[in-house]
PDB file of C-alpha atoms in Angstrom:
ATOM      1  CA  MET Z   1      23.219  27.134 192.372  1.00  0.00           C
ATOM      2  CA  PHE Z   2      24.436  25.555 195.584  1.00  0.00           C
ATOM      3  CA  ASP Z   3      20.903  24.317 196.340  1.00  0.00           C
ATOM      4  CA  LEU Z   4      20.633  22.785 192.859  1.00  0.00           C
ATOM      5  CA  ILE Z   5      24.029  21.115 193.232  1.00  0.00           C
ATOM      6  CA  GLU Z   6      22.845  19.640 196.532  1.00  0.00           C
ATOM      7  CA  GLN Z   7      19.364  18.719 195.205  1.00  0.00           C
ATOM      8  CA  TYR Z   8      20.749  16.769 192.232  1.00  0.00           C
ATOM      9  CA  ASN Z   9      23.641  15.236 194.185  1.00  0.00           C
ATOM     10  CA  LEU Z  10      26.263  16.943 192.032  1.00  0.00           C
ATOM     11  CA  ASN Z  11      28.820  17.520 194.786  1.00  0.00           C
ATOM     12  CA  GLY Z  12      32.215  16.591 193.394  1.00  0.00           C
ATOM     13  CA  HIS Z  13      30.972  17.008 189.818  1.00  0.00           C
ATOM     14  CA  ILE Z  14      30.495  20.781 189.657  1.00  0.00           C
ATOM     15  CA  ARG Z  15      32.719  23.485 191.052  1.00  0.00           C
ATOM     16  CA  TRP Z  16      31.480  27.032 191.419  1.00  0.00           C
ATOM     17  CA  ILE Z  17      34.627  29.121 191.131  1.00  0.00           C
ATOM     18  CA  SER Z  18      34.263  32.704 192.273  1.00  0.00           C
ATOM     19  CA  ALA Z  19      36.236  35.563 190.748  1.00  0.00           C
ATOM     20  CA  GLN Z  20      39.952  34.875 190.915  1.00  0.00           C
ATOM     21  CA  MET Z  21      42.574  37.588 190.928  1.00  0.00           C
ATOM     22  CA  ASN Z  22      45.689  35.421 191.031  1.00  0.00           C
ATOM     23  CA  ARG Z  23      46.750  34.649 187.430  1.00  0.00           C
ATOM     24  CA  VAL Z  24      48.933  31.707 188.437  1.00  0.00           C
ATOM     25  CA  ARG Z  25      46.073  30.141 190.374  1.00  0.00           C
ATOM     26  CA  ASN Z  26      43.719  30.788 187.444  1.00  0.00           C
ATOM     27  CA  GLY Z  27      46.017  28.848 185.134  1.00  0.00           C
ATOM     28  CA  GLU Z  28      46.157  25.991 187.626  1.00  0.00           C
ATOM     29  CA  LEU Z  29      42.361  25.937 187.921  1.00  0.00           C
ATOM     30  CA  TYR Z  30      41.942  25.772 184.148  1.00  0.00           C
ATOM     31  CA  ARG Z  31      44.572  22.999 183.938  1.00  0.00           C
ATOM     32  CA  TYR Z  32      42.943  20.988 186.729  1.00  0.00           C
ATOM     33  CA  ILE Z  33      39.515  21.217 185.110  1.00  0.00           C
ATOM     34  CA  CYS Z  34      41.025  20.262 181.757  1.00  0.00           C
ATOM     35  CA  ASP Z  35      42.979  17.340 183.215  1.00  0.00           C
ATOM     36  CA  THR Z  36      39.762  15.947 184.700  1.00  0.00           C
ATOM     37  CA  LYS Z  37      37.961  16.297 181.325  1.00  0.00           C
ATOM     38  CA  GLY Z  38      35.659  19.029 182.557  1.00  0.00           C
ATOM     39  CA  ALA Z  39      34.270  22.071 180.774  1.00  0.00           C
ATOM     40  CA  PHE Z  40      34.307  25.818 181.283  1.00  0.00           C
ATOM     41  CA  VAL Z  41      30.931  27.577 181.481  1.00  0.00           C
ATOM     42  CA  GLN Z  42      30.621  31.354 181.291  1.00  0.00           C
ATOM     43  CA  PRO Z  43      26.895  32.279 181.402  1.00  0.00           C
ATOM     44  CA  ALA Z  44      27.140  36.096 181.543  1.00  0.00           C
ATOM     45  CA  PHE Z  45      24.227  38.055 180.112  1.00  0.00           C
ATOM     46  CA  TYR Z  46      26.767  39.958 178.014  1.00  0.00           C
ATOM     47  CA  GLU Z  47      30.557  39.823 177.797  1.00  0.00           C
ATOM     48  CA  ALA Z  48      32.377  42.567 175.915  1.00  0.00           C
ATOM     49  CA  PHE Z  49      35.355  40.445 174.879  1.00  0.00           C
ATOM     50  CA  GLY Z  50      35.625  37.213 176.829  1.00  0.00           C
ATOM     51  CA  LEU Z  51      39.166  36.916 178.118  1.00  0.00           C
ATOM     52  CA  THR Z  52      38.169  34.024 180.394  1.00  0.00           C
ATOM     53  CA  VAL Z  53      36.828  32.216 177.315  1.00  0.00           C
ATOM     54  CA  VAL Z  54      40.176  32.648 175.529  1.00  0.00           C
ATOM     55  CA  GLU Z  55      42.055  31.531 178.665  1.00  0.00           C
ATOM     56  CA  ALA Z  56      39.915  28.409 179.031  1.00  0.00           C
ATOM     57  CA  MET Z  57      40.242  27.496 175.356  1.00  0.00           C
ATOM     58  CA  THR Z  58      44.022  28.089 175.546  1.00  0.00           C
ATOM     59  CA  CYS Z  59      44.124  25.317 178.156  1.00  0.00           C
ATOM     60  CA  GLY Z  60      42.087  23.034 175.903  1.00  0.00           C
ATOM     61  CA  LEU Z  61      38.859  23.279 177.858  1.00  0.00           C
ATOM     62  CA  PRO Z  62      35.626  22.758 175.946  1.00  0.00           C
ATOM     63  CA  THR Z  63      33.900  26.075 176.525  1.00  0.00           C
ATOM     64  CA  PHE Z  64      30.245  27.027 176.899  1.00  0.00           C
ATOM     65  CA  ALA Z  65      29.798  30.796 176.852  1.00  0.00           C
ATOM     66  CA  THR Z  66      27.207  33.477 176.330  1.00  0.00           C
ATOM     67  CA  ALA Z  67      26.004  34.044 172.801  1.00  0.00           C
ATOM     68  CA  TYR Z  68      26.022  37.805 173.459  1.00  0.00           C
ATOM     69  CA  GLY Z  69      29.192  39.764 172.896  1.00  0.00           C
ATOM     70  CA  GLY Z  70      32.754  38.666 172.317  1.00  0.00           C
ATOM     71  CA  PRO Z  71      32.338  34.938 173.025  1.00  0.00           C
ATOM     72  CA  ALA Z  72      29.964  34.703 170.056  1.00  0.00           C
ATOM     73  CA  GLU Z  73      32.945  35.584 167.832  1.00  0.00           C
ATOM     74  CA  ILE Z  74      35.544  33.607 169.741  1.00  0.00           C
ATOM     75  CA  ILE Z  75      33.642  30.316 169.752  1.00  0.00           C
ATOM     76  CA  VAL Z  76      32.587  28.572 166.569  1.00  0.00           C
ATOM     77  CA  HIS Z  77      29.504  26.727 167.837  1.00  0.00           C
ATOM     78  CA  GLY Z  78      30.158  22.996 168.057  1.00  0.00           C
ATOM     79  CA  VAL Z  79      33.882  23.214 167.249  1.00  0.00           C
ATOM     80  CA  PRO Z  80      35.797  24.497 170.317  1.00  0.00           C
ATOM     81  CA  GLY Z  81      32.692  24.910 172.418  1.00  0.00           C
ATOM     82  CA  TYR Z  82      29.121  26.076 172.370  1.00  0.00           C
ATOM     83  CA  HIS Z  83      27.104  29.277 172.515  1.00  0.00           C
ATOM     84  CA  ILE Z  84      24.574  29.376 175.324  1.00  0.00           C
ATOM     85  CA  ASP Z  85      21.749  31.794 175.882  1.00  0.00           C
ATOM     86  CA  PRO Z  86      21.876  32.857 179.541  1.00  0.00           C
ATOM     87  CA  TYR Z  87      18.201  33.804 179.306  1.00  0.00           C
ATOM     88  CA  GLN Z  88      17.296  30.185 178.484  1.00  0.00           C
ATOM     89  CA  GLY Z  89      18.760  28.088 181.270  1.00  0.00           C
ATOM     90  CA  ASP Z  90      16.889  24.930 180.269  1.00  0.00           C
ATOM     91  CA  LYS Z  91      18.426  24.959 176.790  1.00  0.00           C
ATOM     92  CA  ALA Z  92      21.887  25.741 178.175  1.00  0.00           C
ATOM     93  CA  SER Z  93      21.709  22.896 180.675  1.00  0.00           C
ATOM     94  CA  ALA Z  94      20.388  20.509 177.983  1.00  0.00           C
ATOM     95  CA  LEU Z  95      23.376  21.442 175.809  1.00  0.00           C
ATOM     96  CA  LEU Z  96      25.769  20.666 178.667  1.00  0.00           C
ATOM     97  CA  VAL Z  97      24.072  17.343 179.413  1.00  0.00           C
ATOM     98  CA  ASP Z  98      24.144  16.439 175.715  1.00  0.00           C
ATOM     99  CA  PHE Z  99      27.857  17.259 175.541  1.00  0.00           C
ATOM    100  CA  PHE Z 100      28.753  15.074 178.525  1.00  0.00           C
ATOM    101  CA  ASP Z 101      26.468  12.273 177.273  1.00  0.00           C
ATOM    102  CA  LYS Z 102      28.391  12.335 173.966  1.00  0.00           C
ATOM    103  CA  CYS Z 103      31.676  12.313 175.885  1.00  0.00           C
ATOM    104  CA  GLN Z 104      30.554   9.295 177.883  1.00  0.00           C
ATOM    105  CA  ALA Z 105      29.446   7.430 174.757  1.00  0.00           C
ATOM    106  CA  ASP Z 106      32.567   8.427 172.803  1.00  0.00           C
ATOM    107  CA  PRO Z 107      35.550   9.536 174.936  1.00  0.00           C
ATOM    108  CA  SER Z 108      37.239  11.023 171.851  1.00  0.00           C
ATOM    109  CA  HIS Z 109      34.436  13.625 171.634  1.00  0.00           C
ATOM    110  CA  TRP Z 110      35.906  15.629 174.536  1.00  0.00           C
ATOM    111  CA  SER Z 111      39.349  15.580 172.874  1.00  0.00           C
ATOM    112  CA  LYS Z 112      37.859  16.672 169.551  1.00  0.00           C
ATOM    113  CA  ILE Z 113      36.245  19.757 171.106  1.00  0.00           C
ATOM    114  CA  SER Z 114      39.388  20.431 173.163  1.00  0.00           C
ATOM    115  CA  GLN Z 115      41.571  20.307 170.045  1.00  0.00           C
ATOM    116  CA  GLY Z 116      39.092  22.588 168.252  1.00  0.00           C
ATOM    117  CA  GLY Z 117      39.637  25.191 170.977  1.00  0.00           C
ATOM    118  CA  LEU Z 118      43.395  24.951 170.800  1.00  0.00           C
ATOM    119  CA  GLN Z 119      43.291  25.309 167.023  1.00  0.00           C
ATOM    120  CA  ARG Z 120      40.919  28.303 167.194  1.00  0.00           C
ATOM    121  CA  ILE Z 121      43.237  30.077 169.647  1.00  0.00           C
ATOM    122  CA  GLU Z 122      46.260  29.352 167.463  1.00  0.00           C
ATOM    123  CA  GLU Z 123      44.475  30.731 164.389  1.00  0.00           C
ATOM    124  CA  LYS Z 124      42.926  33.847 165.929  1.00  0.00           C
ATOM    125  CA  TYR Z 125      44.055  34.770 169.445  1.00  0.00           C
ATOM    126  CA  THR Z 126      47.807  34.555 169.925  1.00  0.00           C
ATOM    127  CA  TRP Z 127      49.957  37.483 171.048  1.00  0.00           C
ATOM    128  CA  LYS Z 128      51.865  37.241 167.780  1.00  0.00           C
ATOM    129  CA  LEU Z 129      48.677  37.685 165.736  1.00  0.00           C
ATOM    130  CA  TYR Z 130      47.499  40.504 167.997  1.00  0.00           C
ATOM    131  CA  SER Z 131      50.792  42.387 167.722  1.00  0.00           C
ATOM    132  CA  GLU Z 132      50.853  41.954 163.920  1.00  0.00           C
ATOM    133  CA  ARG Z 133      47.321  43.411 163.674  1.00  0.00           C
ATOM    134  CA  LEU Z 134      48.268  46.242 165.987  1.00  0.00           C
ATOM    135  CA  MET Z 135      51.326  47.071 163.903  1.00  0.00           C
ATOM    136  CA  THR Z 136      49.209  47.009 160.732  1.00  0.00           C
ATOM    137  CA  LEU Z 137      46.661  49.357 162.289  1.00  0.00           C
ATOM    138  CA  THR Z 138      49.435  51.626 163.500  1.00  0.00           C
ATOM    139  CA  GLY Z 139      50.856  51.740 159.998  1.00  0.00           C
ATOM    140  CA  VAL Z 140      47.465  52.465 158.473  1.00  0.00           C
ATOM    141  CA  TYR Z 141      46.763  55.194 161.007  1.00  0.00           C
ATOM    142  CA  GLY Z 142      50.232  56.718 160.528  1.00  0.00           C
ATOM    143  CA  PHE Z 143      49.840  56.722 156.750  1.00  0.00           C
ATOM    144  CA  TRP Z 144      46.282  58.093 157.009  1.00  0.00           C
ATOM    145  CA  LYS Z 145      47.432  60.878 159.312  1.00  0.00           C
ATOM    146  CA  TYR Z 146      50.390  61.656 157.024  1.00  0.00           C
ATOM    147  CA  VAL Z 147      48.387  61.871 153.762  1.00  0.00           C
ATOM    148  CA  SER Z 148      45.423  63.698 155.213  1.00  0.00           C
ATOM    149  CA  ASN Z 149      45.439  66.708 157.399  1.00  0.00           C
ATOM    150  CA  LEU Z 150      42.203  65.940 159.189  1.00  0.00           C
ATOM    151  CA  GLU Z 151      41.160  68.228 161.960  1.00  0.00           C
ATOM    152  CA  ARG Z 152      39.350  66.978 165.048  1.00  0.00           C
ATOM    153  CA  ARG Z 153      35.937  67.724 163.532  1.00  0.00           C
ATOM    154  CA  GLU Z 154      36.606  65.519 160.502  1.00  0.00           C
ATOM    155  CA  THR Z 155      38.011  62.764 162.687  1.00  0.00           C
ATOM    156  CA  ARG Z 156      34.885  62.904 164.854  1.00  0.00           C
ATOM    157  CA  ARG Z 157      32.673  62.628 161.754  1.00  0.00           C
ATOM    158  CA  TYR Z 158      34.633  59.603 160.594  1.00  0.00           C
ATOM    159  CA  LEU Z 159      34.234  57.902 163.984  1.00  0.00           C
ATOM    160  CA  GLU Z 160      30.510  58.689 164.073  1.00  0.00           C
ATOM    161  CA  MET Z 161      30.106  57.208 160.593  1.00  0.00           C
ATOM    162  CA  LEU Z 162      31.980  54.065 161.691  1.00  0.00           C
ATOM    163  CA  TYR Z 163      29.713  53.787 164.727  1.00  0.00           C
ATOM    164  CA  ALA Z 164      26.545  54.305 162.677  1.00  0.00           C
ATOM    165  CA  LEU Z 165      27.514  51.795 159.997  1.00  0.00           C
ATOM    166  CA  LYS Z 166      29.096  49.062 162.098  1.00  0.00           C
ATOM    167  CA  TYR Z 167      28.734  49.206 165.853  1.00  0.00           C
ATOM    168  CA  ARG Z 168      25.172  50.472 166.306  1.00  0.00           C
ATOM    169  CA  THR Z 169      23.770  47.403 164.523  1.00  0.00           C
ATOM    170  CA  MET Z 170      26.000  45.111 166.570  1.00  0.00           C
ATOM    171  CA  ALA Z 171      24.899  46.760 169.817  1.00  0.00           C
ATOM    172  CA  SER Z 172      21.226  46.435 168.879  1.00  0.00           C
ATOM    173  CA  THR Z 173      21.541  42.616 168.899  1.00  0.00           C
ATOM    174  CA  VAL Z 174      22.391  42.577 172.604  1.00  0.00           C
ATOM    175  CA  PRO Z 175      19.212  41.678 174.522  1.00  0.00           C
ATOM    176  CA  LEU Z 176      17.987  43.981 177.253  1.00  0.00           C
ATOM    177  CA  ALA Z 177      18.009  42.684 180.793  1.00  0.00           C
ATOM    178  CA  VAL Z 178      14.747  41.105 181.855  1.00  0.00           C
ATOM    179  CA  GLU Z 179      13.161  42.887 184.793  1.00  0.00           C
ATOM    180  CA  GLY Z 180      13.583  40.949 188.004  1.00  0.00           C
ATOM    181  CA  GLU Z 181      16.667  39.053 186.824  1.00  0.00           C
ATOM    182  CA  PRO Z 182      20.063  39.934 188.280  1.00  0.00           C
ATOM    183  CA  SER Z 183      22.190  42.107 186.072  1.00  0.00           C
ATOM    184  CA  SER Z 184      25.519  41.022 184.592  1.00  0.00           C
ATOM    185  CA  LYS Z 185      28.787  42.064 186.189  1.00  0.00           C
TER     186      LYS Z 185
END
């Protein structure tokens, strides 16, 4: 990446930010990138949830993230950001170039995508919504446990059925790593 940044004279236009452990600094980085009308790119081969995607969108950053895993649900393609296929770098880079070309031609385009991210977070990913869902699930589980006297074996069967009907098909859509390419984190 550093060679490509140098080759295409992109110094000052792209920042490669390594893993950050300081939450305050992370927030400042997101804000700085947002204030300079940048974008957040998360090209992982697979991301289970995508907390960094939610954090970036919470700051209003247009977000480009892997189409495999949680970010595929978080991002509505073309509204708060874009799905990218990390196995197809040319298409991902073309999508980024197209986005910034649109922003240059119409400065309100960046704000439109930014506002789409803020709205998506407000509708789906706030702590209030999360806690309400958790309380609902707790209530359902408590009621279920109260009305049924399931033993461990029955509970295990229920979980296996849930896996077979829902999660196995979701997991099968995740592409396998291509031999010779570095693996995801």
